[in-house]
Short mmCIF file of C-alpha atoms in Angstrom, two decimals:
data_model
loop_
_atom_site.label_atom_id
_atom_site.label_comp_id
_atom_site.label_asym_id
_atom_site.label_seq_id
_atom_site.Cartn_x
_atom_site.Cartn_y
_atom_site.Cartn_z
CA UNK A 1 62.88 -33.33 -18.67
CA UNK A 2 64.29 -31.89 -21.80
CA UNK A 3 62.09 -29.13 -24.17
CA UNK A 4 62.80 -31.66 -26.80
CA UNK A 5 61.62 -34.38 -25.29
CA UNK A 6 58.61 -32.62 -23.82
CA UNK A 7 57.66 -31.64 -27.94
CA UNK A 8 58.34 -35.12 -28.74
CA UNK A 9 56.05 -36.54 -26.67
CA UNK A 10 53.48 -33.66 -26.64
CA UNK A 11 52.99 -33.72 -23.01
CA UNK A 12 50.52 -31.43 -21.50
CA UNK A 13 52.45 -28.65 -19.88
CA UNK A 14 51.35 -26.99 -16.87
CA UNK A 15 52.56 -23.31 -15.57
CA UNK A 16 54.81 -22.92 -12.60
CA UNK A 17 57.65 -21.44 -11.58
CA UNK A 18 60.29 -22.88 -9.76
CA UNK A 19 63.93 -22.23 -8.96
CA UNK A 20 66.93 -24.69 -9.79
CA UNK A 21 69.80 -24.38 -8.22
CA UNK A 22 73.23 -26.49 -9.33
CA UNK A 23 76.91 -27.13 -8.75
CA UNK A 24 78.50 -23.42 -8.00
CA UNK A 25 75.37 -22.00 -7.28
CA UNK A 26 74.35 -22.30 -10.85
CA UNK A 27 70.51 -20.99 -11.06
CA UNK A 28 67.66 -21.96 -13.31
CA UNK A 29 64.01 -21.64 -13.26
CA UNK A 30 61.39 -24.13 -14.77
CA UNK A 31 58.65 -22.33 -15.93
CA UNK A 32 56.47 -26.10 -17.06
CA UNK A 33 55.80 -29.04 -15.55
CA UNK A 34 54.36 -32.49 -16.80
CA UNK A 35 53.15 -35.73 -15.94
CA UNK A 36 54.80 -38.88 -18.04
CA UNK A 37 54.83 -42.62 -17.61
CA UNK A 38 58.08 -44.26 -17.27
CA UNK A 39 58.50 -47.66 -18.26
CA UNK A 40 60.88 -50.83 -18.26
CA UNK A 41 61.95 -51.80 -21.91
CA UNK A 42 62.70 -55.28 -20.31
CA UNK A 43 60.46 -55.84 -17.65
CA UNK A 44 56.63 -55.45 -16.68
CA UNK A 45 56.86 -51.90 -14.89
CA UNK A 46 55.71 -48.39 -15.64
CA UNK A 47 55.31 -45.98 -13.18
CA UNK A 48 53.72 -42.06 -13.74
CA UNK A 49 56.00 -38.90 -12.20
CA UNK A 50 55.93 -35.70 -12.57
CA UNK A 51 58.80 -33.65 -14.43
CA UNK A 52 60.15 -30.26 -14.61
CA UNK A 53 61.15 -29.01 -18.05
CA UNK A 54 64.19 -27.49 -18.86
CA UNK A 55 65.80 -26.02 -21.83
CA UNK A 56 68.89 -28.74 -21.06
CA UNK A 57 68.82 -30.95 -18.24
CA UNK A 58 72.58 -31.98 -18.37
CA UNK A 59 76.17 -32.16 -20.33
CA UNK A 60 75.75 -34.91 -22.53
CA UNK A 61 76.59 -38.43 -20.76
CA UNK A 62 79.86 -39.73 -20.93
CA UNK A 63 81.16 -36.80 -21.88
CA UNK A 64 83.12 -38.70 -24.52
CA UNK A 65 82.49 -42.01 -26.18
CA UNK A 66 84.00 -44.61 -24.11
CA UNK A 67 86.08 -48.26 -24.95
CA UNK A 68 84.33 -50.82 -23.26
CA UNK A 69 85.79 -53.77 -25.48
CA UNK A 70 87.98 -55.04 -22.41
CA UNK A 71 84.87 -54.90 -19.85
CA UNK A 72 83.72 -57.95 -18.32
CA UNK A 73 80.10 -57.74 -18.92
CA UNK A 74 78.14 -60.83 -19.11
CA UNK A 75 76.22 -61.32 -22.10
CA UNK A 76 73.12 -63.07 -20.47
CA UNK A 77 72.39 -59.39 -18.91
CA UNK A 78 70.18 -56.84 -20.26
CA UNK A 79 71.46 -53.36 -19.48
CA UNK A 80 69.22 -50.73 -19.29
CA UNK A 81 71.29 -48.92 -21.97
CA UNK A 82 72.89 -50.93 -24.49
CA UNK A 83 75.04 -47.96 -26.06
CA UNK A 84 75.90 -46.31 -22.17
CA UNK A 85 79.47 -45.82 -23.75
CA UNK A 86 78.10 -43.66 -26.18
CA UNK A 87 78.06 -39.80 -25.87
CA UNK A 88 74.60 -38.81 -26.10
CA UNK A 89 72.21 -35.37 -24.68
CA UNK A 90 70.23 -36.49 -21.82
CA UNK A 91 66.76 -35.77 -22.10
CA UNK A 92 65.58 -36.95 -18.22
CA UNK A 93 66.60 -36.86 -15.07
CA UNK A 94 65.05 -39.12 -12.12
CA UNK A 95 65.14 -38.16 -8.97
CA UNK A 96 66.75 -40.04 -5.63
CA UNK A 97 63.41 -40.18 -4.02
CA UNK A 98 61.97 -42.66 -6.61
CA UNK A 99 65.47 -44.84 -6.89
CA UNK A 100 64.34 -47.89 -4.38
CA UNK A 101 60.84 -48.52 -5.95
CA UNK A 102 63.16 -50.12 -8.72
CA UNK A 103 64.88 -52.17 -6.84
CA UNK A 104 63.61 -56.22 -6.75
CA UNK A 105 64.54 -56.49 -3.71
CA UNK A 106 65.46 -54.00 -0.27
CA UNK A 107 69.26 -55.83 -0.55
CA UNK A 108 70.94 -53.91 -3.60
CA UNK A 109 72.46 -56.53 -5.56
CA UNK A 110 75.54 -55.38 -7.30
CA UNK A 111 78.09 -56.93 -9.91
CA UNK A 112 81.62 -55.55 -10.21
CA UNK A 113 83.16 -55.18 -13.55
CA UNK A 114 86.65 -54.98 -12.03
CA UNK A 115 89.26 -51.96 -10.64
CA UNK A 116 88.03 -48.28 -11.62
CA UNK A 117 84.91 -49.68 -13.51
CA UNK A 118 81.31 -49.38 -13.05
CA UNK A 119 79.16 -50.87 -11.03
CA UNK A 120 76.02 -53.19 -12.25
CA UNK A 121 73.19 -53.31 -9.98
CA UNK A 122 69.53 -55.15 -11.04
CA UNK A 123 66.44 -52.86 -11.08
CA UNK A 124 63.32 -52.75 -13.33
CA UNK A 125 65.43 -51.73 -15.47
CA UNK A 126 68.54 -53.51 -15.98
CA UNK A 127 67.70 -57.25 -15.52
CA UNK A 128 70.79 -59.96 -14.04
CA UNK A 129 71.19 -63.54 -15.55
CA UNK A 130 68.76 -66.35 -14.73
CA UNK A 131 69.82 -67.96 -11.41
CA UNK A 132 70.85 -71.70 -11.75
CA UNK A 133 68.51 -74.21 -11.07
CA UNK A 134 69.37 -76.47 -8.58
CA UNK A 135 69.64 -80.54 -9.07
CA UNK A 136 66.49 -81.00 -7.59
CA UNK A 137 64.51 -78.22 -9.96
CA UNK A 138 66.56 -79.40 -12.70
CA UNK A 139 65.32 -83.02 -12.01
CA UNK A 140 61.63 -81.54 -11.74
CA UNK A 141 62.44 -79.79 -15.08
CA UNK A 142 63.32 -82.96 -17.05
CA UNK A 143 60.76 -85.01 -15.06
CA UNK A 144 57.84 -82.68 -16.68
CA UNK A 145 59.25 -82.77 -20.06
CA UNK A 146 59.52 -86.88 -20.20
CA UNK A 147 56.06 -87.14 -18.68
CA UNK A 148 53.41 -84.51 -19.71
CA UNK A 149 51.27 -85.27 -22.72
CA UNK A 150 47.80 -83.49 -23.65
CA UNK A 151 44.71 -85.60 -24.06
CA UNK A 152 41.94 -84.66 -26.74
CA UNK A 153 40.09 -82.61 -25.59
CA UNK A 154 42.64 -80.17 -24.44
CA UNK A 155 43.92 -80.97 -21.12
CA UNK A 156 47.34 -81.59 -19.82
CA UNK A 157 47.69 -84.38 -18.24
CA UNK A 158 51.54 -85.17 -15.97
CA UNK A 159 52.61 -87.42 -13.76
CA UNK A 160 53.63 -87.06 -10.07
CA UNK A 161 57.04 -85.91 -9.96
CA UNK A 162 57.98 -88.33 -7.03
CA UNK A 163 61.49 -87.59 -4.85
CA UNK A 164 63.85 -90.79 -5.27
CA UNK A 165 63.02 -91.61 -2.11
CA UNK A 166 59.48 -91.44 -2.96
CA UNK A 167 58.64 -95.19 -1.10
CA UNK A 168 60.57 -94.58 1.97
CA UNK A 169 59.55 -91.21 2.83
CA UNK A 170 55.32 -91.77 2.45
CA UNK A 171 54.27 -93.77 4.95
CA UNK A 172 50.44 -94.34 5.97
CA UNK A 173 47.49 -92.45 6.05
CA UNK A 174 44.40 -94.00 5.87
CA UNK A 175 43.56 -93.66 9.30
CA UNK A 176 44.76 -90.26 9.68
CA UNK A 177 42.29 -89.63 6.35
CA UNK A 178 39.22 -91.21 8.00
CA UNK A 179 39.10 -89.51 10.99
CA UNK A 180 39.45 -86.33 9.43
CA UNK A 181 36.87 -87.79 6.97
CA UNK A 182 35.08 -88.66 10.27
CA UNK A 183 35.33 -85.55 12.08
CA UNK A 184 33.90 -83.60 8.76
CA UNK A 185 30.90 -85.75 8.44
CA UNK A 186 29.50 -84.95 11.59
CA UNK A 187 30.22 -81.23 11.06
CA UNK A 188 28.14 -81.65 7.46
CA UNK A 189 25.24 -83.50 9.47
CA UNK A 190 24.88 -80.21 11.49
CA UNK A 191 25.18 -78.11 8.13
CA UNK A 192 22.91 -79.40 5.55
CA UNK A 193 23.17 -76.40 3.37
CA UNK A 194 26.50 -76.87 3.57
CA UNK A 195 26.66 -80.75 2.82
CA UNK A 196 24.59 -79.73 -0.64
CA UNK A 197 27.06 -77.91 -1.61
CA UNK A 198 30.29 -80.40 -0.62
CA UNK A 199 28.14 -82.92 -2.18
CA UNK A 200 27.92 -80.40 -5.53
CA UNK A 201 31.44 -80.07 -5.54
CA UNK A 202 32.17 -83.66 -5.25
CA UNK A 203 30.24 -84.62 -7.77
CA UNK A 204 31.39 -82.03 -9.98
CA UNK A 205 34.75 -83.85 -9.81
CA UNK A 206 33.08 -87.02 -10.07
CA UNK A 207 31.59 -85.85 -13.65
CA UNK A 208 34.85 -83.95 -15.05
CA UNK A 209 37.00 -87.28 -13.81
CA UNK A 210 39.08 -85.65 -11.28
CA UNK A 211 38.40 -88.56 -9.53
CA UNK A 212 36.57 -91.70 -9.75
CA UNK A 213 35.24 -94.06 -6.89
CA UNK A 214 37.23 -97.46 -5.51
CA UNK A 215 35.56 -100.28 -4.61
CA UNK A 216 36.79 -101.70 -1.16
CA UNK A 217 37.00 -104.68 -3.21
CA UNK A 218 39.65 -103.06 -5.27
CA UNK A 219 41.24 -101.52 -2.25
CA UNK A 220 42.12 -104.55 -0.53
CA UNK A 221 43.25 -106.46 -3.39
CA UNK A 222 45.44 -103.78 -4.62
CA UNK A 223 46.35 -103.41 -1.20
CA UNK A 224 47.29 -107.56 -0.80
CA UNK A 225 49.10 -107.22 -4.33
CA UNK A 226 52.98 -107.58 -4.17
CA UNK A 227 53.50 -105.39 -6.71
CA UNK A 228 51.75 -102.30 -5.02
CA UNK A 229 54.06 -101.19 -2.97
CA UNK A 230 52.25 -97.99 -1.55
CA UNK A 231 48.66 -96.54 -0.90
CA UNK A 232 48.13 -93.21 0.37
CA UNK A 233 44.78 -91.18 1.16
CA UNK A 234 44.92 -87.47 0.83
CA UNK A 235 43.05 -86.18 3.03
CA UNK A 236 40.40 -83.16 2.49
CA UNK A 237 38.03 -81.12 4.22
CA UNK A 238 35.06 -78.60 2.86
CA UNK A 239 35.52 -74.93 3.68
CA UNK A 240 33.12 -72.00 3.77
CA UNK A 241 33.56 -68.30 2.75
CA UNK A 242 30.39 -66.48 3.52
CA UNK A 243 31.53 -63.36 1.51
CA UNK A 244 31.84 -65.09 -1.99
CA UNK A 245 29.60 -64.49 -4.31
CA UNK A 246 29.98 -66.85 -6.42
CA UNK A 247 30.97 -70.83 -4.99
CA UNK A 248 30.58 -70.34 -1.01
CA UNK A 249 32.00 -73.85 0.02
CA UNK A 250 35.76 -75.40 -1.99
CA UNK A 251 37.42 -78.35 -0.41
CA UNK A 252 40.94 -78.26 0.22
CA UNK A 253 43.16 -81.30 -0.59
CA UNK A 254 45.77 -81.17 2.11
CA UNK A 255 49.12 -82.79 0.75
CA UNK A 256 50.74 -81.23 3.80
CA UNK A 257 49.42 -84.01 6.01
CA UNK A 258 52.20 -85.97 7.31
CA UNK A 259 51.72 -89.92 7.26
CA UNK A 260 53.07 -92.32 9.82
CA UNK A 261 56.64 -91.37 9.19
CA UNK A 262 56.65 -87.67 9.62
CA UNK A 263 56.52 -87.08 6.06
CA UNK A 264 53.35 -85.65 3.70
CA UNK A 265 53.05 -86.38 0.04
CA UNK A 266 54.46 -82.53 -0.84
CA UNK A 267 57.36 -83.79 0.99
CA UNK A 268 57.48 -87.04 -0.92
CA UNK A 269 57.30 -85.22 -4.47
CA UNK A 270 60.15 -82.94 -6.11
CA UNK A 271 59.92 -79.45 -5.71
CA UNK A 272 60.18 -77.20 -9.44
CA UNK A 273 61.78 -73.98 -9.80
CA UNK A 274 59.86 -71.08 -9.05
CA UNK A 275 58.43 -69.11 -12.64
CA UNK A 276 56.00 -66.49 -12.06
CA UNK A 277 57.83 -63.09 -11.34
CA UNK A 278 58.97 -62.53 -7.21
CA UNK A 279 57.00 -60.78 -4.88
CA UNK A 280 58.66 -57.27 -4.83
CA UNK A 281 57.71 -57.34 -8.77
CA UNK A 282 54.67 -57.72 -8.42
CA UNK A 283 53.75 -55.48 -5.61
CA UNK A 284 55.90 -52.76 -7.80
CA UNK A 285 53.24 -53.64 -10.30
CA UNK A 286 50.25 -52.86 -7.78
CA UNK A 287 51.33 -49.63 -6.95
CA UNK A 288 52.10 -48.70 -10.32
CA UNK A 289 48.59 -49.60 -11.39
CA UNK A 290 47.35 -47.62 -8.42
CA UNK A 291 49.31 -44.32 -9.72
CA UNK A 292 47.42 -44.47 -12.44
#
């Protein structure tokens, strides 16, 4: 790190005193050291490292400014320095070791700007352009938009976003429902702490009309109607976690469970495009937050 930026930041130096050494056996000595956070200007990431200081760190970069009028670079990009073509004094230096924590993923992806250019490649700190959506998230996309509404008191309210195949693909499941239903039961008889609390949770959705209760009336005359075309039971089942402090039973709604054709109601619906940052992000953001 530069003196000047060192004053401008008013870092806390610490003594030490430790020898550079350069191209041609060029020699300098650092006699600080500090501790700075570095940060993304375009995405969620900081990270803290520890920086010699130096008088200069380096010629300034390019060495001269540079035309960059005729370079191919896409406009949907953020670069992690707008004015790179600029002359300017560099004020720090990174080193190699840290260069793959800001990566997004272990594959470098790189973007050629064409014969004797640069190279572009996405980090933290340079970000590439949205990927396309495909025609299925695209359909999911538009499918949301038509159909969501908000009720009055707050809540969102959209319908199933069902594959155009939707009637083909789900097939039956009430059996496959009641014997899981079945099998569940007699587990709760044997539990009854734990059937107070299924019963709890039930009702709970009962109360905040997550769900309300069918007649078998209803059932089979809805079932007999020729313009239902389809029923299907989702099937659920209570589960316990001993070490929560707080709700110690949640049932799970399993829309994995495949129906009488080999396909499940996930299967049946469309699937959206993914919209919460990837994985390596946010485990880039965990270890950042353990630095500090």
């Amino acid at each position: 790190m530069s003196e000047r930026l060192c004053q401008i930041l008013s870092l806390k130096r610490r003594a030490i005193n430790v020898p550079i050494s350069g191209i041609g056996q060029v020699e300098a000595r650092a006699r600080f050291k500090v501790n700075a956070t570095v940060s993304s200007r375009v995405y969620d990431f900081s990270i803290g490292m520890d920086f010699l200081v130096l008088q200069r760190v380096i010629s300034e970069l390019p060495s001269a400014n540079l035309p960059v009028a005729h370079w191919k670079i896409p406009k949907d990009i953020q670069l992690a320095d707008p004015n790179f073509n600029s002359s300017n004094q560099v004020d720090l230096l990174i080193g190699a070791e840290h260069f793959y924590r800001f990566l997004f993923e272990r594959e470098i992806k790189r973007m050629k700007l064409g014969p004797g250019l640069p190279m572009l490649i996405n980090s933290v700190f340079s970000v590439e352009k949205k990927p396309l959506w495909s025609r299925e998230e695209q359909d999911f996309e538009r499918h949301f938009v038509k159909t969501f509404s908000r009720t009055e008191d707050g809540r969102y309210v959209v319908r199933l976003p069902k594959h155009v195949n939707f009637e083909q693909m789900l097939g039956n499941s009430r059996e496959m429902s009641l014997s899981r239903f079945r099998k569940q039961e007699s587990q709760l008889e044997r539990k009854p702490d734990m059937r107070l609390q299924y019963n709890a949770f039930m009702q709970e959705y009962l109360d905040l009309e997550h769900m309300k209760e069918i007649s078998e009336d209803v059932i089979q005359k809805e079932v007999s109607s020729e313009s239902t075309k389809k029923e299907y039971y989702l099937p659920h089942r209570a589960v316990l976690k001993e070490s929560s402090t707080t709700t110690k039973v949640r049932i799970v709604f399993d829309g994995s469970a495949c129906t009488d054709t080999g396909y499940s109601l996930n299967d049946a619906l469309l699937k959206g495009p993914i919209i919460q940052d990837e994985l390596p992000s946010l485990l880039i953001r965990s270890v950042s937050m353990k630095l500090h």
